[in-house]
Amino acid sequence: MMNKYPDKSGYYGSFGGRFAPETLMAVLAQLEHQYQAIRKDRSFQKEFAFYLKEYAGRPTNLYLAKRLSTHLKTLKVYLKREDLLHTGAHKINNTLGQILVARRMGKTRIIAETGAGQHGVATATAAALFGLKCVVYMGAEDVERQSLNVFRMKLMGAEVVPVHSGSKTLKDAMNEAVRDWVTNVHDTFYIIGSVAGFHPYPAMVRDFQSVIGKEARRQFLAREKKLPDYLLACVGGGSNAMGLFHVFYEDASVKMIGVEAAGHGTDTRQHAATLNKGGVGVLHGSKSKLLQDGDGQVQVAHSIAAGLDYPGVGPEHAYYQASGRAQYVPVTDKEAIEGLKLLSRLEGIIPALETAHAIAYLSKLARRVKKTSTVIVCLSGRGDKDMNQISQFIS
Ligand SMILES: *Cc1c(COP(=O)(O)O)cnc(C)c1O
């Protein structure tokens, strides 16, 4: 098996790297250098563990979903309950980690870009916790669509800057954040929200999210006295999935399945199934798979789940797919709604629409396995945020 850490240039096999404007290269090199020292520092790890426990609410439970397992017949399903964390999803693990790095580097101003607003909220939360100035760039279109998250960010003291250029969505917000960073790098830290972006972000975000896998592995071993047969997680940029998968990388018997958003179907143009339908290219600073049209333009992604609605994916997932270490499967909007209903009715847990994609795949996996198998599902977030949207689909 190949080395699971990126090489010096930030490559996982042929994916990853650092595709950035010249003005940013020195900044990224400095970040990587400092981060390498910080991650090995015991007092940093202690401080990070403290905030994960006392503020975010870790460790999260690994819950045996008995009624769901009975329903599925051939699967014994454990849920890693990231939905129980403060702010209701796994994103807080990453923003707490990065904000602590920012503090160690002496930065006093935080910037981020956000699409649906979930990463913006998690960033504003961590910034408020430490009294740091926070600016969140958001496409003007998204500001309109996600007004509740904009309100949350403002309530916590963040400044939300609507970006009016281009398609007025995530891609344009990211360009604006990079522009800000280049200008204000002396006091500013840029927090990226998934295992994507220029090296060292994919590795750094994975480090912070791998607390999910570390806990889950320990909890599962204590309960079952063996390793799980399957790991299952939804994949947008890929941070909750990588946080779970990474820790089991060398456990060859453990099969990993990432679930992508197939939107209206992978045979339409309205989906976000990057690993299944995309080609190799560069997006947001690294080489990975992405959705492109015939002219090489980045395609607009679609998913019912705002957090999966991204035309790219973290480079390490592209590597896992190419090397066969993990498998990536598509699940449609419709199937995700069924998954959401299933978990709500059988377990009294309403998952986020993103997470519902992973739940939906359980029914397919149950038919695929030959003998009764164990599976850990990353329950990446809770569904409260989606209730308005879902009520239009369910009567
Ligand atoms: C943002 C989000 C995701 C997708 O992001 P990843 O980086 O792929 O984990 C998944 N689930 C929830 C609940 C989210 O908020």
mmCIF file of C-alpha atoms and ligand atoms in Angstrom:
data_model
loop_
_atom_site.group_PDB
_atom_site.id
_atom_site.type_symbol
_atom_site.label_atom_id
_atom_site.label_comp_id
_atom_site.label_asym_id
_atom_site.label_seq_id
_atom_site.Cartn_x
_atom_site.Cartn_y
_atom_site.Cartn_z
ATOM 1 C CA MET A 1 0.000 0.000 0.000
ATOM 2 C CA MET A 2 1.210 3.485 -0.761
ATOM 3 C CA ASN A 3 2.131 6.065 1.804
ATOM 4 C CA LYS A 4 -1.007 7.682 3.140
ATOM 5 C CA TYR A 5 0.647 11.029 3.834
ATOM 6 C CA PRO A 6 1.037 13.559 1.053
ATOM 7 C CA ASP A 7 4.558 14.017 -0.286
ATOM 8 C CA LYS A 8 6.497 17.257 0.137
ATOM 9 C CA SER A 9 4.575 18.975 -2.633
ATOM 10 C CA GLY A 10 1.285 17.879 -1.151
ATOM 11 C CA TYR A 11 0.504 15.022 -3.548
ATOM 12 C CA TYR A 12 -1.478 11.894 -2.805
ATOM 13 C CA GLY A 13 -0.426 9.746 -5.738
ATOM 14 C CA SER A 14 -1.082 12.031 -8.708
ATOM 15 C CA PHE A 15 -3.655 14.220 -6.900
ATOM 16 C CA GLY A 16 -3.242 17.290 -4.710
ATOM 17 C CA GLY A 17 -0.474 19.853 -4.941
ATOM 18 C CA ARG A 18 -0.509 23.610 -4.707
ATOM 19 C CA PHE A 19 -1.894 25.524 -7.660
ATOM 20 C CA ALA A 20 -1.863 29.097 -6.414
ATOM 21 C CA PRO A 21 -1.001 32.562 -7.675
ATOM 22 C CA GLU A 22 2.653 33.493 -7.199
ATOM 23 C CA THR A 23 1.786 35.942 -4.428
ATOM 24 C CA LEU A 24 0.312 33.130 -2.374
ATOM 25 C CA MET A 25 3.090 30.555 -2.737
ATOM 26 C CA ALA A 26 5.284 32.025 0.009
ATOM 27 C CA VAL A 27 2.294 32.358 2.343
ATOM 28 C CA LEU A 28 1.325 28.719 1.845
ATOM 29 C CA ALA A 29 4.896 27.527 2.300
ATOM 30 C CA GLN A 30 5.085 29.448 5.563
ATOM 31 C CA LEU A 31 1.760 28.028 6.740
ATOM 32 C CA GLU A 32 2.920 24.510 5.969
ATOM 33 C CA HIS A 33 6.190 25.033 7.783
ATOM 34 C CA GLN A 34 4.535 26.429 10.901
ATOM 35 C CA TYR A 35 1.741 23.900 10.852
ATOM 36 C CA GLN A 36 4.220 21.013 10.771
ATOM 37 C CA ALA A 37 5.705 22.300 14.017
ATOM 38 C CA ILE A 38 2.347 23.098 15.625
ATOM 39 C CA ARG A 39 0.788 19.682 14.920
ATOM 40 C CA LYS A 40 3.638 17.925 16.691
ATOM 41 C CA ASP A 41 3.436 20.230 19.704
ATOM 42 C CA ARG A 42 1.931 18.418 22.706
ATOM 43 C CA SER A 43 0.511 21.592 24.217
ATOM 44 C CA PHE A 44 -1.323 22.288 20.955
ATOM 45 C CA GLN A 45 -2.848 18.806 20.896
ATOM 46 C CA LYS A 46 -3.865 19.223 24.532
ATOM 47 C CA GLU A 47 -5.474 22.577 23.869
ATOM 48 C CA PHE A 48 -7.326 21.204 20.810
ATOM 49 C CA ALA A 49 -8.564 18.206 22.823
ATOM 50 C CA PHE A 50 -9.736 20.546 25.575
ATOM 51 C CA TYR A 51 -11.934 22.622 23.266
ATOM 52 C CA LEU A 52 -13.271 19.571 21.433
ATOM 53 C CA LYS A 53 -14.390 18.134 24.760
ATOM 54 C CA GLU A 54 -15.461 21.154 26.792
ATOM 55 C CA TYR A 55 -16.842 23.352 24.026
ATOM 56 C CA ALA A 56 -17.894 21.108 21.138
ATOM 57 C CA GLY A 57 -19.042 18.120 23.199
ATOM 58 C CA ARG A 58 -16.672 15.281 22.261
ATOM 59 C CA PRO A 59 -16.412 12.358 22.316
ATOM 60 C CA THR A 60 -19.586 11.806 20.330
ATOM 61 C CA ASN A 61 -21.479 8.556 20.846
ATOM 62 C CA LEU A 62 -21.167 5.522 18.636
ATOM 63 C CA TYR A 63 -24.771 4.402 18.725
ATOM 64 C CA LEU A 64 -26.035 0.962 17.712
ATOM 65 C CA ALA A 65 -29.150 1.642 15.643
ATOM 66 C CA LYS A 66 -31.143 -1.453 16.588
ATOM 67 C CA ARG A 67 -34.424 -0.818 14.800
ATOM 68 C CA LEU A 68 -32.639 0.280 11.638
ATOM 69 C CA SER A 69 -30.456 -2.838 11.788
ATOM 70 C CA THR A 70 -33.498 -5.079 12.238
ATOM 71 C CA HIS A 71 -35.144 -3.365 9.273
ATOM 72 C CA LEU A 72 -32.083 -3.835 7.054
ATOM 73 C CA LYS A 73 -31.671 -7.481 8.171
ATOM 74 C CA THR A 74 -28.109 -8.034 6.930
ATOM 75 C CA LEU A 75 -26.423 -4.984 8.467
ATOM 76 C CA LYS A 76 -25.591 -4.130 12.054
ATOM 77 C CA VAL A 77 -25.429 -0.337 11.915
ATOM 78 C CA TYR A 78 -23.495 1.907 14.255
ATOM 79 C CA LEU A 79 -23.998 5.676 13.975
ATOM 80 C CA LYS A 80 -21.113 8.027 14.772
ATOM 81 C CA ARG A 81 -23.124 10.887 16.214
ATOM 82 C CA GLU A 82 -21.418 14.054 14.914
ATOM 83 C CA ASP A 83 -24.917 15.558 14.823
ATOM 84 C CA LEU A 84 -24.724 15.880 18.612
ATOM 85 C CA LEU A 85 -21.853 18.361 18.463
ATOM 86 C CA HIS A 86 -22.251 22.064 19.172
ATOM 87 C CA THR A 87 -23.666 23.705 15.997
ATOM 88 C CA GLY A 88 -25.012 20.322 14.898
ATOM 89 C CA ALA A 89 -22.351 18.926 12.577
ATOM 90 C CA HIS A 90 -18.721 17.851 12.222
ATOM 91 C CA LYS A 91 -17.553 21.178 10.739
ATOM 92 C CA ILE A 92 -16.791 22.595 14.204
ATOM 93 C CA ASN A 93 -13.932 20.056 14.647
ATOM 94 C CA ASN A 94 -12.088 21.697 11.781
ATOM 95 C CA THR A 95 -12.788 25.350 12.548
ATOM 96 C CA LEU A 96 -11.691 24.911 16.175
ATOM 97 C CA GLY A 97 -8.462 23.263 14.997
ATOM 98 C CA GLN A 98 -7.674 25.950 12.448
ATOM 99 C CA ILE A 99 -8.490 28.822 14.778
ATOM 100 C CA LEU A 100 -6.062 27.417 17.332
ATOM 101 C CA VAL A 101 -3.397 27.279 14.609
ATOM 102 C CA ALA A 102 -4.220 30.899 13.721
ATOM 103 C CA ARG A 103 -3.748 31.939 17.356
ATOM 104 C CA ARG A 104 -0.399 30.152 17.554
ATOM 105 C CA MET A 105 0.675 32.019 14.437
ATOM 106 C CA GLY A 106 -0.310 35.294 16.084
ATOM 107 C CA LYS A 107 -3.111 36.071 13.623
ATOM 108 C CA THR A 108 -5.988 38.227 14.884
ATOM 109 C CA ARG A 109 -8.283 38.260 11.879
ATOM 110 C CA ILE A 110 -10.096 35.247 10.381
ATOM 111 C CA ILE A 111 -11.500 34.978 6.881
ATOM 112 C CA ALA A 112 -13.506 32.200 5.259
ATOM 113 C CA GLU A 113 -15.656 31.578 2.234
ATOM 114 C CA THR A 114 -18.929 29.745 2.414
ATOM 115 C CA GLY A 115 -21.502 28.416 -0.032
ATOM 116 C CA ALA A 116 -24.515 27.219 1.921
ATOM 117 C CA GLY A 117 -23.302 29.044 4.993
ATOM 118 C CA GLN A 118 -22.602 26.015 7.214
ATOM 119 C CA HIS A 119 -18.839 26.504 7.144
ATOM 120 C CA GLY A 120 -19.333 30.236 7.636
ATOM 121 C CA VAL A 121 -21.387 29.565 10.756
ATOM 122 C CA ALA A 122 -18.813 27.104 12.142
ATOM 123 C CA THR A 123 -16.057 29.662 11.486
ATOM 124 C CA ALA A 124 -18.013 32.544 13.054
ATOM 125 C CA THR A 125 -18.652 30.321 16.081
ATOM 126 C CA ALA A 126 -14.967 29.587 16.648
ATOM 127 C CA ALA A 127 -14.018 33.233 16.030
ATOM 128 C CA ALA A 128 -16.558 34.430 18.604
ATOM 129 C CA LEU A 129 -15.214 31.895 21.092
ATOM 130 C CA PHE A 130 -11.776 33.514 20.916
ATOM 131 C CA GLY A 131 -12.844 37.094 20.235
ATOM 132 C CA LEU A 132 -11.214 37.233 16.803
ATOM 133 C CA LYS A 133 -12.422 39.459 13.992
ATOM 134 C CA CYS A 134 -14.170 37.350 11.356
ATOM 135 C CA VAL A 135 -15.033 38.135 7.738
ATOM 136 C CA VAL A 136 -17.000 35.616 5.688
ATOM 137 C CA TYR A 137 -17.210 35.899 1.898
ATOM 138 C CA MET A 138 -20.380 34.580 0.375
ATOM 139 C CA GLY A 139 -21.790 34.755 -3.152
ATOM 140 C CA ALA A 140 -24.581 37.342 -3.347
ATOM 141 C CA GLU A 141 -26.891 34.631 -4.672
ATOM 142 C CA ASP A 142 -26.114 32.419 -1.676
ATOM 143 C CA VAL A 143 -26.628 35.331 0.740
ATOM 144 C CA GLU A 144 -30.192 35.534 -0.576
ATOM 145 C CA ARG A 145 -30.823 31.791 -0.446
ATOM 146 C CA GLN A 146 -29.261 31.187 2.967
ATOM 147 C CA SER A 147 -30.539 34.151 4.934
ATOM 148 C CA LEU A 148 -30.869 32.205 8.184
ATOM 149 C CA ASN A 149 -27.175 31.281 8.193
ATOM 150 C CA VAL A 150 -26.249 34.875 7.325
ATOM 151 C CA PHE A 151 -28.263 35.959 10.351
ATOM 152 C CA ARG A 152 -26.494 33.408 12.566
ATOM 153 C CA MET A 153 -23.053 34.595 11.458
ATOM 154 C CA LYS A 154 -23.928 38.237 12.092
ATOM 155 C CA LEU A 155 -25.370 37.425 15.492
ATOM 156 C CA MET A 156 -21.990 35.948 16.454
ATOM 157 C CA GLY A 157 -20.212 39.097 15.349
ATOM 158 C CA ALA A 158 -18.979 38.092 11.904
ATOM 159 C CA GLU A 159 -19.055 40.415 8.931
ATOM 160 C CA VAL A 160 -20.665 38.772 5.900
ATOM 161 C CA VAL A 161 -19.469 40.181 2.579
ATOM 162 C CA PRO A 162 -21.710 39.426 -0.432
ATOM 163 C CA VAL A 163 -19.693 38.757 -3.591
ATOM 164 C CA HIS A 164 -21.331 40.115 -6.752
ATOM 165 C CA SER A 165 -18.865 38.889 -9.367
ATOM 166 C CA GLY A 166 -19.223 35.862 -11.676
ATOM 167 C CA SER A 167 -21.964 33.398 -10.823
ATOM 168 C CA LYS A 168 -22.323 35.012 -7.361
ATOM 169 C CA THR A 169 -21.763 31.632 -5.643
ATOM 170 C CA LEU A 170 -19.071 29.663 -3.792
ATOM 171 C CA LYS A 171 -16.430 29.830 -6.528
ATOM 172 C CA ASP A 172 -16.557 33.640 -6.589
ATOM 173 C CA ALA A 173 -16.551 33.850 -2.792
ATOM 174 C CA MET A 174 -13.399 31.761 -2.756
ATOM 175 C CA ASN A 175 -11.638 34.069 -5.242
ATOM 176 C CA GLU A 176 -12.521 37.038 -3.066
ATOM 177 C CA ALA A 177 -11.254 35.334 0.100
ATOM 178 C CA VAL A 178 -7.936 34.559 -1.602
ATOM 179 C CA ARG A 179 -7.653 38.175 -2.730
ATOM 180 C CA ASP A 180 -8.223 39.359 0.842
ATOM 181 C CA TRP A 181 -5.677 36.882 2.193
ATOM 182 C CA VAL A 182 -2.927 37.989 -0.184
ATOM 183 C CA THR A 183 -3.475 41.613 0.872
ATOM 184 C CA ASN A 184 -3.812 41.054 4.622
ATOM 185 C CA VAL A 185 -1.650 38.030 5.288
ATOM 186 C CA HIS A 186 0.316 39.802 8.054
ATOM 187 C CA ASP A 187 -2.623 39.537 10.493
ATOM 188 C CA THR A 188 -5.094 37.242 8.701
ATOM 189 C CA PHE A 189 -5.691 33.477 8.690
ATOM 190 C CA TYR A 190 -7.811 31.801 6.017
ATOM 191 C CA ILE A 191 -9.972 28.910 7.255
ATOM 192 C CA ILE A 192 -10.939 26.434 4.516
ATOM 193 C CA GLY A 193 -13.951 24.207 5.210
ATOM 194 C CA SER A 194 -13.148 20.805 3.737
ATOM 195 C CA VAL A 195 -10.265 18.515 2.737
ATOM 196 C CA ALA A 196 -9.836 20.610 -0.397
ATOM 197 C CA GLY A 197 -7.762 23.606 -1.462
ATOM 198 C CA PHE A 198 -4.014 24.152 -1.750
ATOM 199 C CA HIS A 199 -1.540 22.022 0.186
ATOM 200 C CA PRO A 200 -1.369 21.913 3.239
ATOM 201 C CA TYR A 201 -5.132 22.450 3.739
ATOM 202 C CA PRO A 202 -6.328 18.956 2.724
ATOM 203 C CA ALA A 203 -3.844 17.380 5.158
ATOM 204 C CA MET A 204 -4.563 19.894 7.926
ATOM 205 C CA VAL A 205 -8.349 19.545 7.712
ATOM 206 C CA ARG A 206 -7.995 15.765 7.655
ATOM 207 C CA ASP A 207 -5.840 15.908 10.786
ATOM 208 C CA PHE A 208 -8.550 17.832 12.615
ATOM 209 C CA GLN A 209 -11.445 15.694 11.393
ATOM 210 C CA SER A 210 -9.659 12.406 12.044
ATOM 211 C CA VAL A 211 -10.821 12.674 15.654
ATOM 212 C CA ILE A 212 -14.027 11.137 14.223
ATOM 213 C CA GLY A 213 -12.209 7.991 13.079
ATOM 214 C CA LYS A 214 -9.988 7.747 16.162
ATOM 215 C CA GLU A 215 -12.965 7.754 18.490
ATOM 216 C CA ALA A 216 -15.070 5.492 16.279
ATOM 217 C CA ARG A 217 -12.313 2.887 15.955
ATOM 218 C CA ARG A 218 -11.754 2.772 19.699
ATOM 219 C CA GLN A 219 -15.483 2.717 20.487
ATOM 220 C CA PHE A 220 -16.215 0.001 17.947
ATOM 221 C CA LEU A 221 -13.359 -2.208 19.164
ATOM 222 C CA ALA A 222 -14.585 -1.851 22.759
ATOM 223 C CA ARG A 223 -18.115 -2.876 21.752
ATOM 224 C CA GLU A 224 -17.517 -5.559 19.145
ATOM 225 C CA LYS A 225 -13.960 -6.768 19.894
ATOM 226 C CA LYS A 226 -13.188 -6.587 16.166
ATOM 227 C CA LEU A 227 -13.034 -4.051 13.343
ATOM 228 C CA PRO A 228 -16.102 -3.059 11.314
ATOM 229 C CA ASP A 229 -16.645 -4.550 7.864
ATOM 230 C CA TYR A 230 -17.720 -1.223 6.318
ATOM 231 C CA LEU A 231 -17.378 2.513 6.794
ATOM 232 C CA LEU A 232 -19.959 4.746 5.162
ATOM 233 C CA ALA A 233 -20.035 8.539 4.841
ATOM 234 C CA CYS A 234 -21.392 11.205 2.526
ATOM 235 C CA VAL A 235 -18.886 13.161 0.411
ATOM 236 C CA GLY A 236 -19.145 16.834 -0.464
ATOM 237 C CA GLY A 237 -15.603 18.155 -0.247
ATOM 238 C CA GLY A 238 -14.974 14.993 1.729
ATOM 239 C CA SER A 239 -14.000 16.068 5.244
ATOM 240 C CA ASN A 240 -16.362 13.985 7.376
ATOM 241 C CA ALA A 241 -15.664 10.937 5.212
ATOM 242 C CA MET A 242 -11.880 11.410 5.314
ATOM 243 C CA GLY A 243 -12.039 12.055 9.068
ATOM 244 C CA LEU A 244 -13.559 8.605 9.452
ATOM 245 C CA PHE A 245 -11.723 6.711 6.679
ATOM 246 C CA HIS A 246 -8.172 7.916 7.238
ATOM 247 C CA VAL A 247 -7.739 6.258 10.637
ATOM 248 C CA PHE A 248 -8.699 2.848 9.174
ATOM 249 C CA TYR A 249 -6.475 3.207 6.103
ATOM 250 C CA GLU A 250 -4.154 0.367 7.063
ATOM 251 C CA ASP A 251 -6.933 -1.924 8.286
ATOM 252 C CA ALA A 252 -7.140 -3.789 4.987
ATOM 253 C CA SER A 253 -10.273 -5.752 5.938
ATOM 254 C CA VAL A 254 -12.294 -2.565 6.451
ATOM 255 C CA LYS A 255 -14.123 -1.538 3.286
ATOM 256 C CA MET A 256 -14.835 2.157 2.760
ATOM 257 C CA ILE A 257 -17.727 3.642 0.831
ATOM 258 C CA GLY A 258 -18.170 7.335 0.110
ATOM 259 C CA VAL A 259 -21.610 8.476 -1.008
ATOM 260 C CA GLU A 260 -21.856 11.286 -3.557
ATOM 261 C CA ALA A 261 -24.874 13.379 -4.457
ATOM 262 C CA ALA A 262 -26.446 12.197 -7.702
ATOM 263 C CA GLY A 263 -29.013 15.018 -7.640
ATOM 264 C CA HIS A 264 -31.622 14.385 -10.356
ATOM 265 C CA GLY A 265 -29.518 11.448 -11.608
ATOM 266 C CA THR A 266 -25.986 10.899 -12.933
ATOM 267 C CA ASP A 267 -27.372 10.686 -16.478
ATOM 268 C CA THR A 268 -28.609 14.292 -16.183
ATOM 269 C CA ARG A 269 -26.466 17.416 -15.781
ATOM 270 C CA GLN A 270 -27.959 18.180 -12.367
ATOM 271 C CA HIS A 271 -25.795 16.276 -9.941
ATOM 272 C CA ALA A 272 -22.650 16.558 -7.831
ATOM 273 C CA ALA A 273 -21.224 13.073 -8.417
ATOM 274 C CA THR A 274 -17.685 14.325 -8.976
ATOM 275 C CA LEU A 275 -15.822 11.054 -8.455
ATOM 276 C CA ASN A 276 -18.240 9.014 -10.551
ATOM 277 C CA LYS A 277 -18.751 11.413 -13.426
ATOM 278 C CA GLY A 278 -15.958 13.983 -13.264
ATOM 279 C CA GLY A 279 -12.585 14.241 -14.976
ATOM 280 C CA VAL A 280 -9.138 15.150 -13.706
ATOM 281 C CA GLY A 281 -8.444 18.856 -13.378
ATOM 282 C CA VAL A 282 -7.477 21.702 -11.073
ATOM 283 C CA LEU A 283 -10.038 23.436 -8.875
ATOM 284 C CA HIS A 284 -9.534 25.622 -5.807
ATOM 285 C CA GLY A 285 -5.804 25.067 -5.648
ATOM 286 C CA SER A 286 -5.377 21.345 -6.064
ATOM 287 C CA LYS A 287 -5.517 18.651 -8.711
ATOM 288 C CA SER A 288 -8.404 16.293 -8.213
ATOM 289 C CA LYS A 289 -11.550 15.170 -9.990
ATOM 290 C CA LEU A 290 -14.087 17.810 -10.944
ATOM 291 C CA LEU A 291 -17.216 18.277 -13.022
ATOM 292 C CA GLN A 292 -16.482 19.993 -16.334
ATOM 293 C CA ASP A 293 -18.518 20.618 -19.445
ATOM 294 C CA GLY A 294 -17.247 19.924 -22.959
ATOM 295 C CA ASP A 295 -15.248 23.185 -23.076
ATOM 296 C CA GLY A 296 -13.422 22.486 -19.857
ATOM 297 C CA GLN A 297 -15.573 24.975 -17.918
ATOM 298 C CA VAL A 298 -16.426 23.976 -14.373
ATOM 299 C CA GLN A 299 -19.986 22.702 -14.340
ATOM 300 C CA VAL A 300 -22.568 23.976 -11.864
ATOM 301 C CA ALA A 301 -23.247 21.163 -9.412
ATOM 302 C CA HIS A 302 -26.664 20.270 -8.074
ATOM 303 C CA SER A 303 -27.786 18.499 -4.947
ATOM 304 C CA ILE A 304 -30.784 18.815 -2.672
ATOM 305 C CA ALA A 305 -28.181 18.945 0.104
ATOM 306 C CA ALA A 306 -26.437 22.329 0.074
ATOM 307 C CA GLY A 307 -23.324 20.857 1.707
ATOM 308 C CA LEU A 308 -22.832 18.359 -1.135
ATOM 309 C CA ASP A 309 -23.470 20.875 -3.894
ATOM 310 C CA TYR A 310 -19.826 21.234 -4.951
ATOM 311 C CA PRO A 311 -18.289 20.465 -8.390
ATOM 312 C CA GLY A 312 -14.960 19.346 -6.862
ATOM 313 C CA VAL A 313 -13.769 16.905 -4.216
ATOM 314 C CA GLY A 314 -10.717 16.654 -1.943
ATOM 315 C CA PRO A 315 -7.636 15.189 -3.706
ATOM 316 C CA GLU A 316 -7.139 12.381 -1.199
ATOM 317 C CA HIS A 317 -10.530 10.947 -2.138
ATOM 318 C CA ALA A 318 -9.511 10.962 -5.814
ATOM 319 C CA TYR A 319 -6.446 9.026 -4.708
ATOM 320 C CA TYR A 320 -8.451 6.554 -2.604
ATOM 321 C CA GLN A 321 -10.711 5.971 -5.589
ATOM 322 C CA ALA A 322 -7.875 5.546 -8.101
ATOM 323 C CA SER A 323 -6.002 3.163 -5.816
ATOM 324 C CA GLY A 324 -9.149 1.200 -5.010
ATOM 325 C CA ARG A 325 -8.896 1.798 -1.266
ATOM 326 C CA ALA A 326 -12.403 3.266 -1.195
ATOM 327 C CA GLN A 327 -15.425 2.995 -3.422
ATOM 328 C CA TYR A 328 -17.662 5.961 -4.274
ATOM 329 C CA VAL A 329 -21.327 5.534 -5.078
ATOM 330 C CA PRO A 330 -24.048 7.958 -6.198
ATOM 331 C CA VAL A 331 -27.364 8.539 -4.379
ATOM 332 C CA THR A 332 -30.104 10.792 -5.835
ATOM 333 C CA ASP A 333 -32.094 13.595 -4.180
ATOM 334 C CA LYS A 334 -35.146 11.343 -4.074
ATOM 335 C CA GLU A 335 -33.286 8.467 -2.469
ATOM 336 C CA ALA A 336 -31.808 10.841 0.113
ATOM 337 C CA ILE A 337 -35.293 11.987 1.155
ATOM 338 C CA GLU A 338 -36.239 8.316 1.649
ATOM 339 C CA GLY A 339 -33.101 7.872 3.762
ATOM 340 C CA LEU A 340 -34.040 10.859 5.866
ATOM 341 C CA LYS A 341 -37.544 9.484 6.445
ATOM 342 C CA LEU A 342 -36.191 6.037 7.276
ATOM 343 C CA LEU A 343 -33.824 7.179 10.020
ATOM 344 C CA SER A 344 -36.382 9.610 11.437
ATOM 345 C CA ARG A 345 -39.067 6.941 11.762
ATOM 346 C CA LEU A 346 -36.934 4.034 12.896
ATOM 347 C CA GLU A 347 -34.544 5.769 15.283
ATOM 348 C CA GLY A 348 -36.011 9.158 16.158
ATOM 349 C CA ILE A 349 -32.981 10.843 14.612
ATOM 350 C CA ILE A 350 -33.538 13.389 11.833
ATOM 351 C CA PRO A 351 -30.306 13.545 9.826
ATOM 352 C CA ALA A 352 -29.060 16.451 7.711
ATOM 353 C CA LEU A 353 -29.899 16.082 4.016
ATOM 354 C CA GLU A 354 -26.178 15.535 3.349
ATOM 355 C CA THR A 355 -26.032 12.662 5.832
ATOM 356 C CA ALA A 356 -29.298 11.241 4.489
ATOM 357 C CA HIS A 357 -27.387 10.247 1.325
ATOM 358 C CA ALA A 358 -25.236 7.861 3.366
ATOM 359 C CA ILE A 359 -28.295 6.508 5.194
ATOM 360 C CA ALA A 360 -30.048 5.902 1.875
ATOM 361 C CA TYR A 361 -27.162 3.806 0.602
ATOM 362 C CA LEU A 362 -27.521 1.409 3.550
ATOM 363 C CA SER A 363 -30.557 -0.191 1.890
ATOM 364 C CA LYS A 364 -28.506 -0.907 -1.227
ATOM 365 C CA LEU A 365 -25.538 -2.169 0.768
ATOM 366 C CA ALA A 366 -27.824 -4.461 2.774
ATOM 367 C CA ARG A 367 -28.813 -6.194 -0.455
ATOM 368 C CA ARG A 368 -25.215 -6.418 -1.624
ATOM 369 C CA VAL A 369 -23.587 -8.111 1.385
ATOM 370 C CA LYS A 370 -23.466 -11.914 1.464
ATOM 371 C CA LYS A 371 -23.542 -12.419 5.221
ATOM 372 C CA THR A 372 -24.491 -10.142 8.105
ATOM 373 C CA SER A 373 -21.957 -7.329 8.261
ATOM 374 C CA THR A 374 -21.134 -4.446 10.587
ATOM 375 C CA VAL A 375 -21.011 -0.857 9.395
ATOM 376 C CA ILE A 376 -20.142 2.501 10.924
ATOM 377 C CA VAL A 377 -22.026 5.409 9.353
ATOM 378 C CA CYS A 378 -20.765 8.920 9.933
ATOM 379 C CA LEU A 379 -23.871 10.829 10.997
ATOM 380 C CA SER A 380 -22.291 14.090 9.906
ATOM 381 C CA GLY A 381 -25.076 16.463 10.984
ATOM 382 C CA ARG A 382 -28.594 16.991 12.197
ATOM 383 C CA GLY A 383 -31.521 17.881 9.992
ATOM 384 C CA ASP A 384 -33.020 20.882 11.790
ATOM 385 C CA LYS A 385 -31.479 23.264 9.248
ATOM 386 C CA ASP A 386 -33.253 21.454 6.420
ATOM 387 C CA MET A 387 -36.805 21.248 7.767
ATOM 388 C CA ASN A 388 -38.170 24.168 5.734
ATOM 389 C CA GLN A 389 -36.745 22.766 2.538
ATOM 390 C CA ILE A 390 -37.838 19.187 3.190
ATOM 391 C CA SER A 391 -41.403 20.145 4.052
ATOM 392 C CA GLN A 392 -41.861 21.015 0.359
ATOM 393 C CA PHE A 393 -41.054 17.424 -0.643
ATOM 394 C CA ILE A 394 -42.831 15.476 2.066
ATOM 395 C CA SER A 395 -46.535 15.803 2.648
HETATM 396 C C1 LIG B 1 -20.834 20.454 5.014
HETATM 397 C C2 LIG B 1 -21.468 19.161 5.342
HETATM 398 C C3 LIG B 1 -21.147 17.970 4.657
HETATM 399 C C4 LIG B 1 -20.209 17.939 3.466
HETATM 400 O O1 LIG B 1 -18.897 18.305 3.751
HETATM 401 P P1 LIG B 1 -17.706 17.242 3.807
HETATM 402 O O2 LIG B 1 -16.492 18.095 3.784
HETATM 403 O O3 LIG B 1 -17.829 16.359 2.626
HETATM 404 O O4 LIG B 1 -17.866 16.500 5.076
HETATM 405 C C5 LIG B 1 -21.737 16.793 5.048
HETATM 406 N N1 LIG B 1 -22.633 16.756 6.064
HETATM 407 C C6 LIG B 1 -22.967 17.868 6.744
HETATM 408 C C7 LIG B 1 -23.964 17.758 7.855
HETATM 409 C C8 LIG B 1 -22.408 19.105 6.410
HETATM 410 O O5 LIG B 1 -22.769 20.209 7.080
#
